[in-house]
Short mmCIF file of C-alpha atoms in Angstrom, two decimals:
data_model
loop_
_atom_site.label_atom_id
_atom_site.label_comp_id
_atom_site.label_asym_id
_atom_site.label_seq_id
_atom_site.Cartn_x
_atom_site.Cartn_y
_atom_site.Cartn_z
CA MET V 1 -101.16 25.39 7.35
CA LYS V 2 -103.99 23.39 5.83
CA THR V 3 -102.53 24.03 2.47
CA LEU V 4 -99.27 22.20 3.42
CA GLN V 5 -101.30 19.28 4.75
CA GLN V 6 -103.23 19.10 1.47
CA VAL V 7 -100.04 19.05 -0.65
CA LEU V 8 -98.43 16.27 1.50
CA THR V 9 -101.71 14.35 1.44
CA PHE V 10 -101.61 14.49 -2.41
CA PHE V 11 -98.11 13.10 -2.66
CA TYR V 12 -98.93 10.45 0.01
CA GLU V 13 -102.03 9.23 -2.01
CA LYS V 14 -99.88 9.05 -5.15
CA TRP V 15 -97.20 7.02 -3.22
CA LYS V 16 -99.78 4.78 -1.77
CA THR V 17 -101.29 3.88 -5.21
CA LYS V 18 -97.77 2.80 -6.32
CA VAL V 19 -97.18 0.73 -3.20
CA LYS V 20 -100.54 -0.98 -3.71
CA GLY V 21 -99.18 -2.78 -6.82
CA PHE V 22 -96.04 -4.03 -5.06
CA SER V 23 -95.53 -7.68 -5.41
CA LYS V 24 -93.34 -10.17 -3.48
CA ASN V 25 -92.56 -13.73 -4.42
CA ASN V 26 -94.97 -13.35 -7.41
CA LYS V 27 -97.86 -12.84 -5.02
CA ASN V 28 -99.65 -9.46 -5.06
CA ILE V 29 -99.83 -7.79 -1.67
CA GLU V 30 -102.85 -5.40 -1.33
CA LEU V 31 -102.58 -2.82 1.33
CA THR V 32 -106.05 -2.43 2.86
CA LYS V 33 -107.19 -0.37 5.87
CA ASN V 34 -107.33 -3.56 7.85
CA LYS V 35 -103.90 -5.08 6.87
CA ASN V 36 -100.54 -3.11 7.35
CA GLN V 37 -102.56 0.06 7.88
CA GLN V 38 -100.38 0.93 10.95
CA ILE V 39 -97.26 0.59 8.86
CA PHE V 40 -98.11 2.56 5.76
CA ASP V 41 -100.87 5.06 6.91
CA PHE V 42 -99.61 8.44 8.08
CA PRO V 43 -101.80 10.07 10.73
CA PHE V 44 -102.00 13.67 9.18
CA ASP V 45 -104.85 14.61 11.46
CA LYS V 46 -102.70 14.03 14.62
CA VAL V 47 -99.63 15.89 13.42
CA LYS V 48 -99.53 19.57 14.43
CA PRO V 49 -98.60 22.08 11.58
CA GLN V 50 -95.73 23.30 13.65
CA GLN V 51 -94.19 19.76 13.59
CA LEU V 52 -94.46 19.45 9.82
CA LEU V 53 -92.86 22.93 9.41
CA SER V 54 -89.94 21.88 11.60
CA TRP V 55 -89.38 18.79 9.45
CA LEU V 56 -89.48 20.97 6.29
CA ASP V 57 -86.95 23.41 7.89
CA TYR V 58 -84.25 20.60 7.71
CA SER V 59 -85.07 19.62 4.12
CA SER V 60 -82.23 19.72 1.57
CA GLN V 61 -84.78 21.45 -0.77
CA GLY V 62 -85.90 24.98 -0.54
CA TRP V 63 -89.58 25.37 0.45
CA ILE V 64 -91.67 28.58 0.13
CA ILE V 65 -95.48 28.72 1.06
CA LEU V 66 -97.32 31.67 -0.30
CA SER V 67 -100.91 32.86 0.59
CA SER V 68 -103.42 33.80 -2.14
CA ASP V 69 -102.15 37.38 -2.17
CA LEU V 70 -98.65 36.08 -2.85
CA THR V 71 -97.41 36.89 0.69
CA ILE V 72 -94.71 34.60 2.04
CA LYS V 73 -96.12 32.59 5.01
CA PHE V 74 -93.32 30.07 5.36
CA ILE V 75 -89.68 29.54 4.07
CA ASN V 76 -87.20 26.99 5.32
CA GLN V 77 -83.55 27.41 5.96
CA LYS V 78 -82.52 26.08 2.62
CA GLY V 79 -84.92 28.42 0.84
CA LEU V 80 -83.33 31.35 2.69
CA SER V 81 -79.84 30.33 1.65
CA LEU V 82 -80.80 30.00 -1.95
CA ILE V 83 -82.23 33.47 -2.15
CA LYS V 84 -79.22 34.78 -0.15
CA PHE V 85 -81.10 35.88 2.90
CA ILE V 86 -79.97 35.24 6.54
CA LYS V 87 -83.00 36.01 8.78
CA TYR V 88 -86.55 34.78 8.58
CA LYS V 89 -87.94 38.23 9.64
CA ASP V 90 -86.51 39.80 6.48
CA VAL V 91 -88.72 37.55 4.35
CA ILE V 92 -91.79 36.29 6.26
CA GLY V 93 -94.86 38.43 5.72
CA LYS V 94 -93.48 40.24 2.75
CA ALA V 95 -95.08 40.01 -0.78
CA ILE V 96 -93.12 38.22 -3.29
CA ASN V 97 -93.08 41.46 -5.35
CA ASP V 98 -91.04 43.18 -2.60
CA ILE V 99 -88.16 40.66 -2.81
CA ASN V 100 -86.11 41.40 -5.86
CA GLU V 101 -84.66 37.89 -5.87
CA LEU V 102 -88.10 36.39 -6.29
CA GLU V 103 -89.60 38.86 -8.80
CA VAL V 104 -88.74 36.57 -11.61
CA LEU V 105 -91.27 33.96 -10.32
CA ARG V 106 -94.34 36.45 -9.99
CA ASN V 107 -95.51 36.12 -13.62
CA LYS V 108 -95.16 32.33 -13.59
CA ILE V 109 -97.19 32.11 -10.33
CA LEU V 110 -99.93 34.33 -11.84
CA TYR V 111 -99.86 32.12 -14.95
CA SER V 112 -100.23 28.98 -12.79
CA ARG V 113 -103.54 30.20 -11.67
CA LYS V 114 -104.96 29.12 -14.91
CA LYS V 115 -103.41 25.57 -14.66
CA ASP V 116 -104.20 22.61 -12.53
CA PHE V 117 -100.74 21.15 -12.74
CA PRO V 118 -97.28 22.16 -11.26
CA ILE V 119 -95.09 24.48 -13.35
CA SER V 120 -91.37 23.91 -13.65
CA LEU V 121 -88.75 26.42 -14.78
CA ASP V 122 -85.15 27.18 -14.64
CA CYS V 123 -84.03 30.65 -13.61
CA THR V 124 -81.27 32.59 -12.06
CA ILE V 125 -81.82 33.80 -8.41
CA SER V 126 -79.05 35.89 -6.74
CA GLY V 127 -76.71 34.81 -9.48
CA GLU V 128 -77.18 31.14 -9.01
CA PRO V 129 -79.00 28.77 -11.41
CA ILE V 130 -82.05 27.48 -9.63
CA SER V 131 -84.61 24.93 -10.67
CA VAL V 132 -88.08 25.99 -9.54
CA ASN V 133 -91.35 24.03 -9.13
CA ILE V 134 -94.70 25.89 -8.48
CA VAL V 135 -97.60 23.93 -7.14
CA ARG V 136 -100.98 25.63 -6.79
CA ALA V 137 -103.11 24.29 -3.99
CA ARG V 138 -106.76 25.12 -3.09
CA LYS V 139 -107.89 28.70 -2.41
CA LYS V 140 -105.02 29.89 -4.62
CA ASN V 141 -102.26 29.12 -2.17
CA TYR V 142 -98.91 28.18 -3.69
CA LEU V 143 -95.97 25.99 -2.74
CA ILE V 144 -92.65 26.85 -4.45
CA LEU V 145 -89.79 24.31 -4.43
CA LEU V 146 -86.27 25.60 -5.00
CA GLU V 147 -83.23 23.49 -5.87
CA SER V 148 -79.75 24.61 -6.83
CA LYS V 149 -78.50 23.45 -10.18
CA LEU V 150 -74.79 23.90 -9.27
CA SER V 151 -72.86 20.69 -9.31
CA ILE V 152 -71.13 19.48 -6.16
CA GLU V 153 -67.78 20.12 -8.03
CA SER V 154 -68.69 23.78 -8.78
CA ILE V 155 -69.93 24.45 -5.27
CA LYS V 156 -66.65 23.11 -3.84
CA LYS V 157 -64.66 25.19 -6.29
CA ARG V 158 -66.59 28.28 -5.01
CA GLN V 159 -65.97 27.46 -1.46
CA ASN V 160 -62.12 26.93 -2.09
CA GLN V 161 -62.08 30.31 -3.93
CA LEU V 162 -63.84 32.04 -0.95
CA ILE V 163 -61.23 30.44 1.49
CA ASN V 164 -58.40 31.51 -0.75
CA ASP V 165 -59.67 35.10 -1.04
CA VAL V 166 -60.29 35.48 2.65
CA SER V 167 -57.08 33.88 3.66
CA HIS V 168 -55.02 36.18 1.27
CA GLU V 169 -56.71 39.18 2.66
CA LEU V 170 -55.95 38.22 6.18
CA LYS V 171 -52.30 37.62 5.73
CA THR V 172 -51.21 41.20 5.35
CA PRO V 173 -52.97 42.63 8.42
CA LEU V 174 -51.80 39.77 10.55
CA THR V 175 -48.23 40.33 9.44
CA SER V 176 -48.62 44.02 10.36
CA LEU V 177 -50.03 43.10 13.80
CA ILE V 178 -46.89 41.07 14.59
CA LEU V 179 -44.54 43.87 13.50
CA ILE V 180 -46.56 46.33 15.62
CA GLY V 181 -46.30 43.95 18.55
CA GLU V 182 -42.45 43.81 18.27
CA ARG V 183 -42.46 47.61 18.14
CA LEU V 184 -44.69 47.96 21.18
CA GLU V 185 -42.69 45.56 23.32
CA SER V 186 -39.88 47.98 23.53
CA VAL V 187 -41.87 51.07 24.40
CA VAL V 188 -44.80 49.81 26.76
CA SER V 189 -44.18 49.52 30.64
CA LYS V 190 -43.05 46.30 32.06
CA LYS V 191 -46.34 45.44 33.61
CA ASP V 192 -48.08 45.66 30.17
CA ARG V 193 -45.45 43.64 28.32
CA TYR V 194 -47.24 40.39 28.97
CA LEU V 195 -50.23 41.85 26.92
CA VAL V 196 -47.94 42.64 23.98
CA LYS V 197 -46.48 39.04 24.22
CA ARG V 198 -49.83 37.67 24.06
CA LEU V 199 -50.81 39.83 21.03
CA LYS V 200 -47.75 38.56 19.16
CA LYS V 201 -48.39 34.96 20.15
CA GLU V 202 -52.03 35.09 18.95
CA SER V 203 -51.14 36.97 15.81
CA LYS V 204 -48.58 34.32 14.96
CA ARG V 205 -51.05 31.53 15.62
CA LEU V 206 -53.68 33.17 13.38
CA ARG V 207 -51.15 33.75 10.66
CA LYS V 208 -50.25 30.07 10.79
CA MET V 209 -53.88 29.18 10.63
CA VAL V 210 -54.32 31.32 7.55
CA GLU V 211 -51.23 29.81 5.92
CA GLU V 212 -52.28 26.24 6.61
CA THR V 213 -55.91 26.93 5.45
CA LEU V 214 -54.41 28.14 2.17
CA GLU V 215 -52.21 24.90 1.99
CA LEU V 216 -55.07 22.71 2.71
CA SER V 217 -57.22 24.39 -0.04
CA LYS V 218 -54.35 23.82 -2.46
CA LEU V 219 -54.17 20.23 -1.49
CA GLU V 220 -57.79 19.66 -2.04
CA SER V 221 -57.52 21.03 -5.54
CA SER V 222 -54.36 18.96 -6.08
CA GLU V 223 -52.50 21.99 -7.17
CA ALA V 224 -49.62 21.40 -4.69
CA PHE V 225 -48.73 17.97 -5.89
CA ASN V 226 -45.76 17.07 -8.09
CA LYS V 227 -45.04 14.02 -9.96
CA ASN V 228 -44.81 10.89 -7.86
CA LYS V 229 -41.58 9.14 -7.36
CA LYS V 230 -40.43 5.82 -5.92
CA ILE V 231 -39.18 6.13 -2.32
CA SER V 232 -38.31 3.98 0.56
CA ILE V 233 -40.77 4.69 3.26
CA SER V 234 -38.20 4.03 5.99
CA ASP V 235 -35.73 6.67 4.51
CA LEU V 236 -38.50 9.27 4.32
CA VAL V 237 -39.38 8.59 7.94
CA MET V 238 -35.76 9.04 9.08
CA GLU V 239 -35.50 12.26 7.07
CA SER V 240 -38.65 13.57 8.80
CA TRP V 241 -37.26 12.54 12.20
CA GLN V 242 -33.97 14.35 11.58
CA THR V 243 -36.03 17.53 11.02
CA LEU V 244 -37.67 17.05 14.48
CA LYS V 245 -34.71 15.72 16.36
CA PRO V 246 -33.86 19.08 18.14
CA LEU V 247 -37.47 19.19 19.38
CA ALA V 248 -37.36 15.65 20.69
CA GLU V 249 -33.98 16.27 22.41
CA LYS V 250 -35.47 19.02 24.52
CA LYS V 251 -37.76 16.43 26.07
CA ASP V 252 -35.18 13.62 25.97
CA ILE V 253 -37.34 11.56 23.64
CA LYS V 254 -35.77 8.83 21.53
CA ILE V 255 -36.97 6.81 18.52
CA ASN V 256 -37.17 3.06 18.32
CA LEU V 257 -37.34 2.10 14.67
CA LEU V 258 -38.51 -1.46 13.86
CA ILE V 259 -37.86 -2.16 10.17
CA PRO V 260 -37.23 -5.76 9.02
CA THR V 261 -36.55 -4.81 5.43
CA LYS V 262 -36.94 -1.74 3.10
CA TYR V 263 -40.40 -1.25 1.52
CA PHE V 264 -41.03 1.11 -1.43
CA ILE V 265 -43.96 3.28 -2.25
CA SER V 266 -44.95 5.81 -4.91
CA ALA V 267 -45.39 9.29 -3.60
CA ASP V 268 -44.93 13.01 -3.76
CA ILE V 269 -41.92 13.17 -1.63
CA GLU V 270 -41.97 16.73 -0.34
CA ASN V 271 -45.65 16.66 0.51
CA LEU V 272 -45.52 13.20 2.13
CA LYS V 273 -42.52 14.27 4.19
CA ARG V 274 -44.60 17.06 5.53
CA ALA V 275 -47.29 14.62 6.49
CA PHE V 276 -44.73 12.33 8.32
CA ILE V 277 -43.39 15.41 10.16
CA ASN V 278 -46.84 16.26 11.36
CA ILE V 279 -47.38 12.69 12.64
CA LEU V 280 -44.03 12.58 14.48
CA ASP V 281 -44.48 16.07 15.77
CA ASN V 282 -47.85 15.02 17.25
CA ALA V 283 -46.20 11.97 18.89
CA ILE V 284 -43.46 14.23 20.43
CA ARG V 285 -46.01 16.74 21.62
CA TYR V 286 -48.17 14.15 23.56
CA SER V 287 -45.27 12.00 24.85
CA PRO V 288 -44.02 12.45 28.37
CA ALA V 289 -40.29 13.41 28.71
CA ASN V 290 -37.67 10.58 28.81
CA GLU V 291 -39.84 8.24 26.79
CA GLU V 292 -39.51 6.74 23.35
CA ILE V 293 -41.55 6.85 20.19
CA GLN V 294 -41.99 3.44 18.52
CA ILE V 295 -42.09 3.41 14.68
CA GLU V 296 -42.85 0.07 13.05
CA ILE V 297 -43.02 -0.52 9.36
CA PHE V 298 -44.17 -3.87 7.87
CA LYS V 299 -45.95 -5.29 4.96
CA ARG V 300 -49.54 -6.51 5.06
CA ASP V 301 -50.78 -8.22 1.90
CA SER V 302 -49.88 -5.93 -0.97
CA SER V 303 -49.59 -2.83 1.27
CA VAL V 304 -46.94 -1.24 3.45
CA VAL V 305 -48.02 -0.17 7.00
CA MET V 306 -46.38 2.33 9.14
CA ARG V 307 -47.24 2.61 12.88
CA VAL V 308 -46.20 5.49 15.16
CA ARG V 309 -46.91 4.88 18.81
CA ASP V 310 -46.33 7.46 21.49
CA LYS V 311 -46.43 6.78 25.27
CA GLY V 312 -48.79 9.49 26.13
CA ILE V 313 -52.22 9.24 27.75
CA GLY V 314 -53.89 8.21 24.50
CA LEU V 315 -57.06 9.34 22.80
CA GLU V 316 -60.66 9.50 23.82
CA GLU V 317 -62.85 7.15 21.64
CA ASN V 318 -64.70 10.11 20.08
CA GLU V 319 -61.38 11.52 19.02
CA PHE V 320 -60.35 8.66 16.70
CA ASN V 321 -62.07 10.47 13.67
CA ASP V 322 -62.37 13.98 15.06
CA ILE V 323 -58.60 14.67 15.30
CA PHE V 324 -58.54 14.75 11.47
CA SER V 325 -61.30 17.35 11.31
CA ARG V 326 -60.43 20.98 10.55
CA PHE V 327 -59.66 23.19 13.40
CA TYR V 328 -60.01 20.31 15.96
CA ARG V 329 -57.66 20.63 18.94
CA GLY V 330 -57.61 18.22 21.82
CA ASP V 331 -58.12 19.01 25.49
CA PRO V 332 -54.76 20.87 26.45
CA SER V 333 -55.14 19.51 29.93
CA ARG V 334 -54.28 16.00 28.50
CA THR V 335 -50.69 17.14 27.76
CA LYS V 336 -47.92 19.01 29.61
CA PHE V 337 -46.60 20.15 26.32
CA LYS V 338 -48.29 23.66 25.92
CA LYS V 339 -48.09 24.27 22.25
CA SER V 340 -50.73 26.37 20.56
CA GLY V 341 -51.64 24.78 17.29
CA SER V 342 -53.90 25.78 14.41
CA GLY V 343 -55.99 22.62 14.55
CA LEU V 344 -55.18 21.96 10.86
CA GLY V 345 -52.08 19.93 10.99
CA LEU V 346 -53.75 16.49 11.01
CA SER V 347 -56.28 17.64 8.40
CA ILE V 348 -53.42 18.51 6.07
CA THR V 349 -51.66 15.07 6.95
CA LYS V 350 -54.86 13.13 6.10
CA LYS V 351 -55.29 15.04 2.78
CA ILE V 352 -51.73 14.48 1.69
CA ILE V 353 -51.82 10.73 2.58
CA ASN V 354 -55.15 10.34 0.74
CA ASN V 355 -53.77 12.17 -2.24
CA ASN V 356 -50.90 9.61 -2.33
CA LYS V 357 -53.37 6.79 -2.48
CA GLY V 358 -52.86 6.03 1.25
CA PHE V 359 -55.01 5.79 4.39
CA ILE V 360 -54.59 6.92 7.94
CA LYS V 361 -56.33 6.13 11.14
CA ALA V 362 -55.71 6.51 14.86
CA PHE V 363 -56.36 4.27 17.83
CA ASN V 364 -55.11 3.45 21.22
CA HIS V 365 -52.52 0.81 22.18
CA LYS V 366 -53.61 -1.74 24.63
CA ASP V 367 -50.64 -0.80 27.00
CA GLY V 368 -51.19 2.84 26.68
CA GLY V 369 -50.43 5.63 24.24
CA ALA V 370 -51.94 6.51 20.83
CA ILE V 371 -51.08 4.85 17.43
CA PHE V 372 -51.27 6.61 14.15
CA GLU V 373 -51.36 3.93 11.30
CA THR V 374 -50.79 4.82 7.68
CA ILE V 375 -51.19 2.35 4.84
CA PHE V 376 -49.87 2.61 1.23
CA PRO V 377 -49.76 0.35 -1.82
CA CYS V 378 -46.34 -1.37 -1.76
CA LEU V 379 -44.15 -1.25 -4.86
CA ASP V 380 -41.96 -4.02 -6.14
CA LYS V 381 -38.34 -3.39 -5.32
CA ASP V 382 -37.38 -4.09 -8.90
CA LEU V 383 -39.68 -1.39 -10.36
#
């Protein structure tokens, strides 16, 4: 662990030299041991090695520390992920020669013994392009720094591809489970039928989750978007409401639409209708029976705003942002409407609205109930 301390001290001394020449208001400020020492000096002698290692474990860069015999003494979580390992015990204590993913570094490490400066190289580890820095410390110990060379865009593309592949593979067996459940329902005893019904219910919920995961993945890659068209936002809201009207009638919920005039936006109509249906469905779900949902559309500066307010119990403060997260589902005890959702509906809604150059947020009304507010650029009527 002394090796790690020496490495950090080296970088610290380099940093302190640069800071020493810092100037403010054209007056040089010299950092001496008597002045500002408490601000800039780091007490390495008082920090335990375990504490330093715990900090490094959360680093966004991969860290590997080798002993003089090229045995791995430390690797952080990022380093594990870059060499495609899961458990520390599979790596710690092993020689670098015994790990195929790191064999490419061995010759470079041996070569670095003849050098007094770090060696940098680009290589491929576990099929991924990696930037490597090898630093030799005293007593022939080594620090290896690993960093992925994949761009954020390519990483996101890989993630979406993985989600698509897994979702497609899950669709067929889930459909089979639903069909098996329907067949079992007619042959099992009455006392066991509730188990079959639960099987069917959970299978359908999982299938819906898979379908919506695929849909969200397409939305994030913009594959599902058509050419935008000019549309009256109030007309689109009314079309969405008509789709949900049978559901609202079951709870005797009515709509109160406040629109002083028509406002137009540019949008992918089919996708935005899906988003509006999700917002209205959410309002119906959390509204008590025999209440009304208030929809207000108005202009604010150069934007058109739509507010949907239900008369339910409202949201907790921590839910204002969380409800748009993937797989988030609110506390079922907060509503009498027992509907099993996938937790992806509002994530899809937010992505659709964002892709249509809009913005959505949620908050509570002062008199009770939750409000979902969407904002879009307003088009001129004559366009």
